CSV table of C-alpha atoms and ligand atoms in Angstrom, one decimal:
chain,number,residue,atom,x,y,z
A,1,UNK,CA,62.4,-43.7,124.2
A,2,UNK,CA,65.8,-45.1,123.2
A,3,UNK,CA,65.4,-48.9,122.9
A,4,UNK,CA,63.2,-51.2,125.0
A,5,UNK,CA,62.2,-49.9,128.5
A,6,UNK,CA,64.7,-51.0,131.0
A,7,UNK,CA,63.7,-51.8,134.5
A,8,UNK,CA,66.6,-52.6,136.9
A,9,UNK,CA,66.5,-53.6,140.5
A,10,UNK,CA,69.3,-52.5,142.8
A,11,UNK,CA,69.2,-54.9,145.8
A,12,UNK,CA,72.0,-52.9,147.5
A,13,UNK,CA,73.3,-54.8,150.6
A,14,UNK,CA,70.2,-57.0,150.8
A,15,UNK,CA,69.9,-60.6,150.0
A,16,UNK,CA,71.2,-64.1,150.9
A,17,UNK,CA,70.5,-67.3,148.9
A,18,UNK,CA,66.9,-67.4,150.1
A,19,UNK,CA,66.2,-64.3,148.0
A,20,UNK,CA,67.1,-66.1,144.8
A,21,UNK,CA,63.5,-67.3,144.8
A,22,UNK,CA,62.5,-63.7,144.1
A,23,UNK,CA,64.9,-63.6,141.1
A,24,UNK,CA,63.6,-66.8,139.8
A,25,UNK,CA,60.0,-65.6,139.9
A,26,UNK,CA,61.0,-62.3,138.2
A,27,UNK,CA,62.8,-64.4,135.5
A,28,UNK,CA,59.8,-66.6,134.9
A,29,UNK,CA,57.6,-63.6,134.5
A,30,UNK,CA,60.1,-61.9,132.1
A,31,UNK,CA,59.2,-64.6,129.5
A,32,UNK,CA,55.8,-62.9,129.2
A,33,UNK,CA,57.3,-59.4,128.8
A,34,UNK,CA,59.7,-59.6,125.8
A,35,UNK,CA,59.3,-55.9,125.1
A,36,UNK,CA,60.7,-54.9,128.5
A,37,UNK,CA,64.4,-55.4,129.4
A,38,UNK,CA,64.8,-56.5,133.0
A,39,UNK,CA,67.9,-56.6,135.2
A,40,UNK,CA,68.8,-57.1,138.8
A,41,UNK,CA,72.0,-56.0,140.6
A,42,UNK,CA,72.2,-58.3,143.7
A,43,UNK,CA,75.0,-58.2,146.2
A,44,UNK,CA,78.1,-59.5,144.5
A,45,UNK,CA,77.9,-62.7,146.7
A,46,UNK,CA,74.8,-63.7,144.7
A,47,UNK,CA,75.9,-62.9,141.2
A,48,UNK,CA,77.2,-66.4,140.4
A,49,UNK,CA,74.3,-68.2,141.9
A,50,UNK,CA,71.8,-65.9,140.3
A,51,UNK,CA,73.4,-66.5,136.9
A,52,UNK,CA,72.8,-70.2,137.4
A,53,UNK,CA,69.2,-69.6,138.5
A,54,UNK,CA,67.8,-67.4,135.8
A,55,UNK,CA,67.7,-67.4,132.0
A,56,UNK,CA,66.2,-64.1,130.7
A,57,UNK,CA,67.0,-61.3,133.0
A,58,UNK,CA,70.3,-59.4,133.1
A,59,UNK,CA,72.5,-59.6,136.2
A,60,UNK,CA,74.7,-56.7,137.4
A,61,UNK,CA,77.2,-55.6,139.9
A,62,UNK,CA,76.6,-52.5,142.0
A,63,UNK,CA,80.1,-51.1,141.6
A,64,UNK,CA,83.5,-52.1,140.3
A,65,UNK,CA,87.1,-51.2,140.9
A,66,UNK,CA,89.0,-49.3,138.2
A,67,UNK,CA,91.9,-51.8,138.2
A,68,UNK,CA,91.7,-55.4,136.8
A,69,UNK,CA,93.4,-56.9,139.9
A,70,UNK,CA,95.8,-56.0,142.6
A,71,UNK,CA,96.2,-55.2,146.3
A,72,UNK,CA,92.7,-53.6,146.9
A,73,UNK,CA,91.3,-55.6,149.8
A,74,UNK,CA,87.5,-55.9,149.7
A,75,UNK,CA,87.2,-54.6,146.1
A,76,UNK,CA,86.0,-56.4,143.0
A,77,UNK,CA,87.1,-55.7,139.5
A,78,UNK,CA,85.0,-55.5,136.3
A,79,UNK,CA,86.6,-58.7,134.9
A,80,UNK,CA,85.7,-60.5,138.1
A,81,UNK,CA,82.1,-59.4,137.9
A,82,UNK,CA,82.0,-60.6,134.3
A,83,UNK,CA,83.6,-63.8,135.3
A,84,UNK,CA,81.0,-64.3,138.0
A,85,UNK,CA,78.3,-63.9,135.4
A,86,UNK,CA,77.4,-60.2,135.4
A,87,UNK,CA,76.2,-58.5,132.3
A,88,UNK,CA,76.3,-55.0,133.6
A,89,UNK,CA,77.4,-52.9,136.6
A,90,UNK,CA,76.0,-49.8,138.2
A,91,UNK,CA,78.7,-47.1,138.8
A,92,UNK,CA,78.5,-43.7,140.6
A,93,UNK,CA,75.4,-44.6,142.8
A,94,UNK,CA,74.9,-41.7,145.3
A,95,UNK,CA,75.5,-44.1,148.2
A,96,UNK,CA,79.0,-44.9,146.7
A,97,UNK,CA,79.6,-41.2,146.1
A,98,UNK,CA,78.6,-40.4,149.7
A,99,UNK,CA,79.9,-43.3,151.8
A,100,UNK,CA,83.0,-44.1,149.7
A,101,UNK,CA,83.9,-40.6,148.7
A,102,UNK,CA,83.7,-41.4,145.0
A,103,UNK,CA,84.0,-38.3,142.7
A,104,UNK,CA,83.3,-37.9,139.0
A,105,UNK,CA,86.8,-38.9,138.0
A,106,UNK,CA,86.5,-42.2,139.9
A,107,UNK,CA,83.1,-42.9,138.4
A,108,UNK,CA,84.4,-42.1,134.9
A,109,UNK,CA,87.4,-44.5,135.4
A,110,UNK,CA,85.0,-47.2,136.7
A,111,UNK,CA,82.7,-46.9,133.8
A,112,UNK,CA,85.6,-47.1,131.4
A,113,UNK,CA,86.9,-50.2,133.2
A,114,UNK,CA,83.5,-51.9,133.0
A,115,UNK,CA,83.0,-51.1,129.4
A,116,UNK,CA,86.5,-52.3,128.5
A,117,UNK,CA,85.6,-55.6,130.2
A,118,UNK,CA,82.5,-56.1,128.2
A,119,UNK,CA,80.0,-55.1,130.9
A,120,UNK,CA,77.2,-52.7,130.2
A,121,UNK,CA,77.1,-49.7,132.5
A,122,UNK,CA,74.4,-47.8,134.4
A,123,UNK,CA,76.0,-44.5,135.4
A,124,UNK,CA,74.1,-42.7,138.2
A,125,UNK,CA,73.9,-39.0,138.7
A,126,UNK,CA,71.6,-36.8,140.8
A,127,UNK,CA,71.4,-33.7,143.0
A,128,UNK,CA,71.0,-33.4,146.7
A,129,UNK,CA,68.0,-31.6,148.2
A,130,UNK,CA,70.1,-28.6,149.1
A,131,UNK,CA,71.4,-28.4,145.5
A,132,UNK,CA,67.8,-28.5,144.2
A,133,UNK,CA,66.6,-25.9,146.7
A,134,UNK,CA,69.4,-23.7,145.6
A,135,UNK,CA,68.2,-23.9,142.0
A,136,UNK,CA,71.3,-25.8,140.9
A,137,UNK,CA,69.9,-29.2,140.1
A,138,UNK,CA,70.5,-29.2,136.3
A,139,UNK,CA,73.9,-27.6,136.6
A,140,UNK,CA,75.0,-30.2,139.2
A,141,UNK,CA,73.7,-33.1,137.1
A,142,UNK,CA,75.1,-32.0,133.8
A,143,UNK,CA,78.5,-31.3,135.5
A,144,UNK,CA,78.4,-34.8,136.9
A,145,UNK,CA,77.8,-36.1,133.4
A,146,UNK,CA,80.6,-34.0,132.0
A,147,UNK,CA,83.0,-35.5,134.6
A,148,UNK,CA,81.7,-39.1,134.7
A,149,UNK,CA,80.7,-40.1,131.2
A,150,UNK,CA,83.3,-42.4,129.8
A,151,UNK,CA,84.8,-41.5,126.5
A,152,UNK,CA,84.3,-44.5,124.2
A,153,UNK,CA,85.0,-45.2,120.6
A,154,UNK,CA,81.8,-45.0,118.5
A,155,UNK,CA,78.4,-45.2,120.0
A,156,UNK,CA,78.2,-45.8,123.7
A,157,UNK,CA,75.8,-48.6,123.1
A,158,UNK,CA,76.3,-50.3,126.4
A,159,UNK,CA,75.9,-47.1,128.5
A,160,UNK,CA,72.7,-46.1,130.3
A,161,UNK,CA,72.4,-43.1,132.6
A,162,UNK,CA,70.3,-43.2,135.7
A,163,UNK,CA,69.0,-39.9,137.1
A,164,UNK,CA,68.5,-40.4,140.8
A,165,UNK,CA,67.8,-37.3,142.9
A,166,UNK,CA,69.5,-38.1,146.2
A,167,UNK,CA,66.6,-36.8,148.2
A,168,UNK,CA,64.2,-39.2,146.5
A,169,UNK,CA,66.2,-42.4,147.2
A,170,UNK,CA,64.5,-44.5,149.8
A,171,UNK,CA,62.4,-41.6,151.1
A,172,UNK,CA,59.1,-42.2,149.3
A,173,UNK,CA,59.4,-38.7,147.8
A,174,UNK,CA,59.5,-38.2,144.0
A,175,UNK,CA,60.0,-35.1,141.9
A,176,UNK,CA,57.1,-33.8,139.9
A,177,UNK,CA,56.7,-35.2,136.4
A,178,UNK,CA,57.5,-31.7,135.2
A,179,UNK,CA,60.8,-31.7,137.1
A,180,UNK,CA,61.6,-35.2,135.9
A,181,UNK,CA,60.9,-34.2,132.3
A,182,UNK,CA,63.0,-31.0,132.6
A,183,UNK,CA,66.0,-32.9,134.0
A,184,UNK,CA,65.8,-35.8,131.5
A,185,UNK,CA,65.7,-33.2,128.7
A,186,UNK,CA,68.8,-31.5,130.1
A,187,UNK,CA,70.5,-34.9,130.4
A,188,UNK,CA,69.7,-35.8,126.8
A,189,UNK,CA,71.1,-32.4,125.6
A,190,UNK,CA,74.3,-33.0,127.6
A,191,UNK,CA,74.7,-36.6,126.3
A,192,UNK,CA,74.3,-35.3,122.7
A,193,UNK,CA,76.9,-32.6,123.5
A,194,UNK,CA,79.3,-35.3,124.8
A,195,UNK,CA,78.7,-38.1,122.3
A,196,UNK,CA,77.2,-36.3,119.2
A,197,UNK,CA,74.3,-38.1,117.5
A,198,UNK,CA,75.0,-41.3,119.5
A,199,UNK,CA,74.1,-39.5,122.7
A,200,UNK,CA,70.5,-39.6,121.5
A,201,UNK,CA,70.5,-43.4,121.9
A,202,UNK,CA,71.8,-43.6,125.5
A,203,UNK,CA,69.0,-44.8,127.7
A,204,UNK,CA,68.1,-42.5,130.6
A,205,UNK,CA,66.5,-44.2,133.6
A,206,UNK,CA,64.7,-42.5,136.5
A,207,UNK,CA,65.4,-43.7,140.0
A,208,UNK,CA,64.2,-42.7,143.4
A,209,UNK,CA,61.2,-44.2,145.2
A,210,UNK,CA,59.7,-45.8,142.1
A,211,UNK,CA,56.8,-48.0,143.1
A,212,UNK,CA,53.8,-49.7,141.5
A,213,UNK,CA,51.7,-46.6,142.3
A,214,UNK,CA,53.9,-44.1,140.5
A,215,UNK,CA,55.7,-46.2,137.9
A,216,UNK,CA,53.3,-45.7,135.0
A,217,UNK,CA,53.3,-41.9,135.4
A,218,UNK,CA,57.1,-41.7,135.7
A,219,UNK,CA,57.8,-44.1,132.8
A,220,UNK,CA,55.5,-42.1,130.5
A,221,UNK,CA,57.6,-38.9,130.9
A,222,UNK,CA,59.4,-38.0,127.7
A,223,UNK,CA,63.1,-39.2,127.7
A,224,UNK,CA,62.4,-41.7,130.6
A,225,UNK,CA,63.6,-45.0,129.2
A,226,UNK,CA,63.2,-47.1,132.3
A,227,UNK,CA,63.7,-47.2,136.0
A,228,UNK,CA,66.3,-48.0,138.6
A,229,UNK,CA,64.5,-49.4,141.5
A,230,UNK,CA,65.8,-49.9,145.1
A,231,UNK,CA,63.4,-50.9,147.8
A,232,UNK,CA,60.6,-52.0,145.5
A,233,UNK,CA,62.9,-54.5,143.7
A,234,UNK,CA,63.3,-56.7,146.8
A,235,UNK,CA,60.2,-58.8,146.2
A,236,UNK,CA,59.0,-60.2,142.9
A,237,UNK,CA,55.6,-58.9,143.6
A,238,UNK,CA,56.5,-55.3,144.0
A,239,UNK,CA,59.1,-55.3,141.2
A,240,UNK,CA,56.9,-57.1,138.7
A,241,UNK,CA,54.2,-54.5,139.3
A,242,UNK,CA,56.7,-51.9,138.1
A,243,UNK,CA,57.7,-54.1,135.1
A,244,UNK,CA,53.9,-54.4,134.4
A,245,UNK,CA,53.6,-50.6,134.2
A,246,UNK,CA,56.4,-50.5,131.6
A,247,UNK,CA,54.7,-53.3,129.7
A,248,UNK,CA,51.4,-51.4,129.6
A,249,UNK,CA,53.3,-48.5,128.0
A,250,UNK,CA,54.8,-50.5,125.1
A,251,UNK,CA,51.9,-52.9,124.4
B,1,LIG,C1,68.3,-46.6,144.4
B,1,LIG,O1,69.0,-46.6,145.4
B,1,LIG,O2,68.9,-46.7,143.3
B,1,LIG,C2,66.9,-46.4,144.5
B,1,LIG,C3,66.3,-45.9,143.4
B,1,LIG,O3,66.3,-46.7,145.7
B,1,LIG,P1,64.7,-46.6,146.0
B,1,LIG,O4,64.0,-47.1,144.8
B,1,LIG,O5,64.6,-47.4,147.2
B,1,LIG,O6,64.5,-45.1,146.2
């Protein structure tokens, strides 16, 4: 596993100020888990308040624009996320790729913009069900990496990749541990091909219906360095159960 296990919650378009209580509870618990890195990507409207409410956990955006500023109504730039208190941002989530027509070139530029602004990046890749059924899953995911991985000077220390099969997101379905292992191995090989030795240190997260019941099994798979969690990150109770599974693997 490259670095500490990293458990990240993606709140998507969920959460108003009342939900900061969940973040506070997660932050308090994080003090007991120094060997696990924890982050939450709330809606952008909560980044600043969350920054003022927590001490230990990382806070992230869910997307960023490629430009620093300009006439892009409704968008947020990486420097703005940073200014609001974000430490990282997700880019290339399948919901952005699908509903906002983002392709690998956009994702690459967004990752580049985020890293240039000092944000860490979680870059998402993953195949659709039809692509997996056609036997193309590894080819699709490695092609996504080829197109979306930012070219950085030196080691991409602030880059994590999240493998999220599109058909597993929010569906309660998860790939077999064998399929997760095979895909993470293929992703690792591609990262080493892109970045050389530094590619061995890029953290690869698994995402897609991670819950308390399956977290330990998924996190124990070789090359799984953590989890990107959607639905189960919305309450401290369900999210901390997943963090607890990571703790039990490193303790
Ligand atoms: C996600 O959207 O990043 C995700 C993993 O969602 P869920 O855990 O709800 O499948």
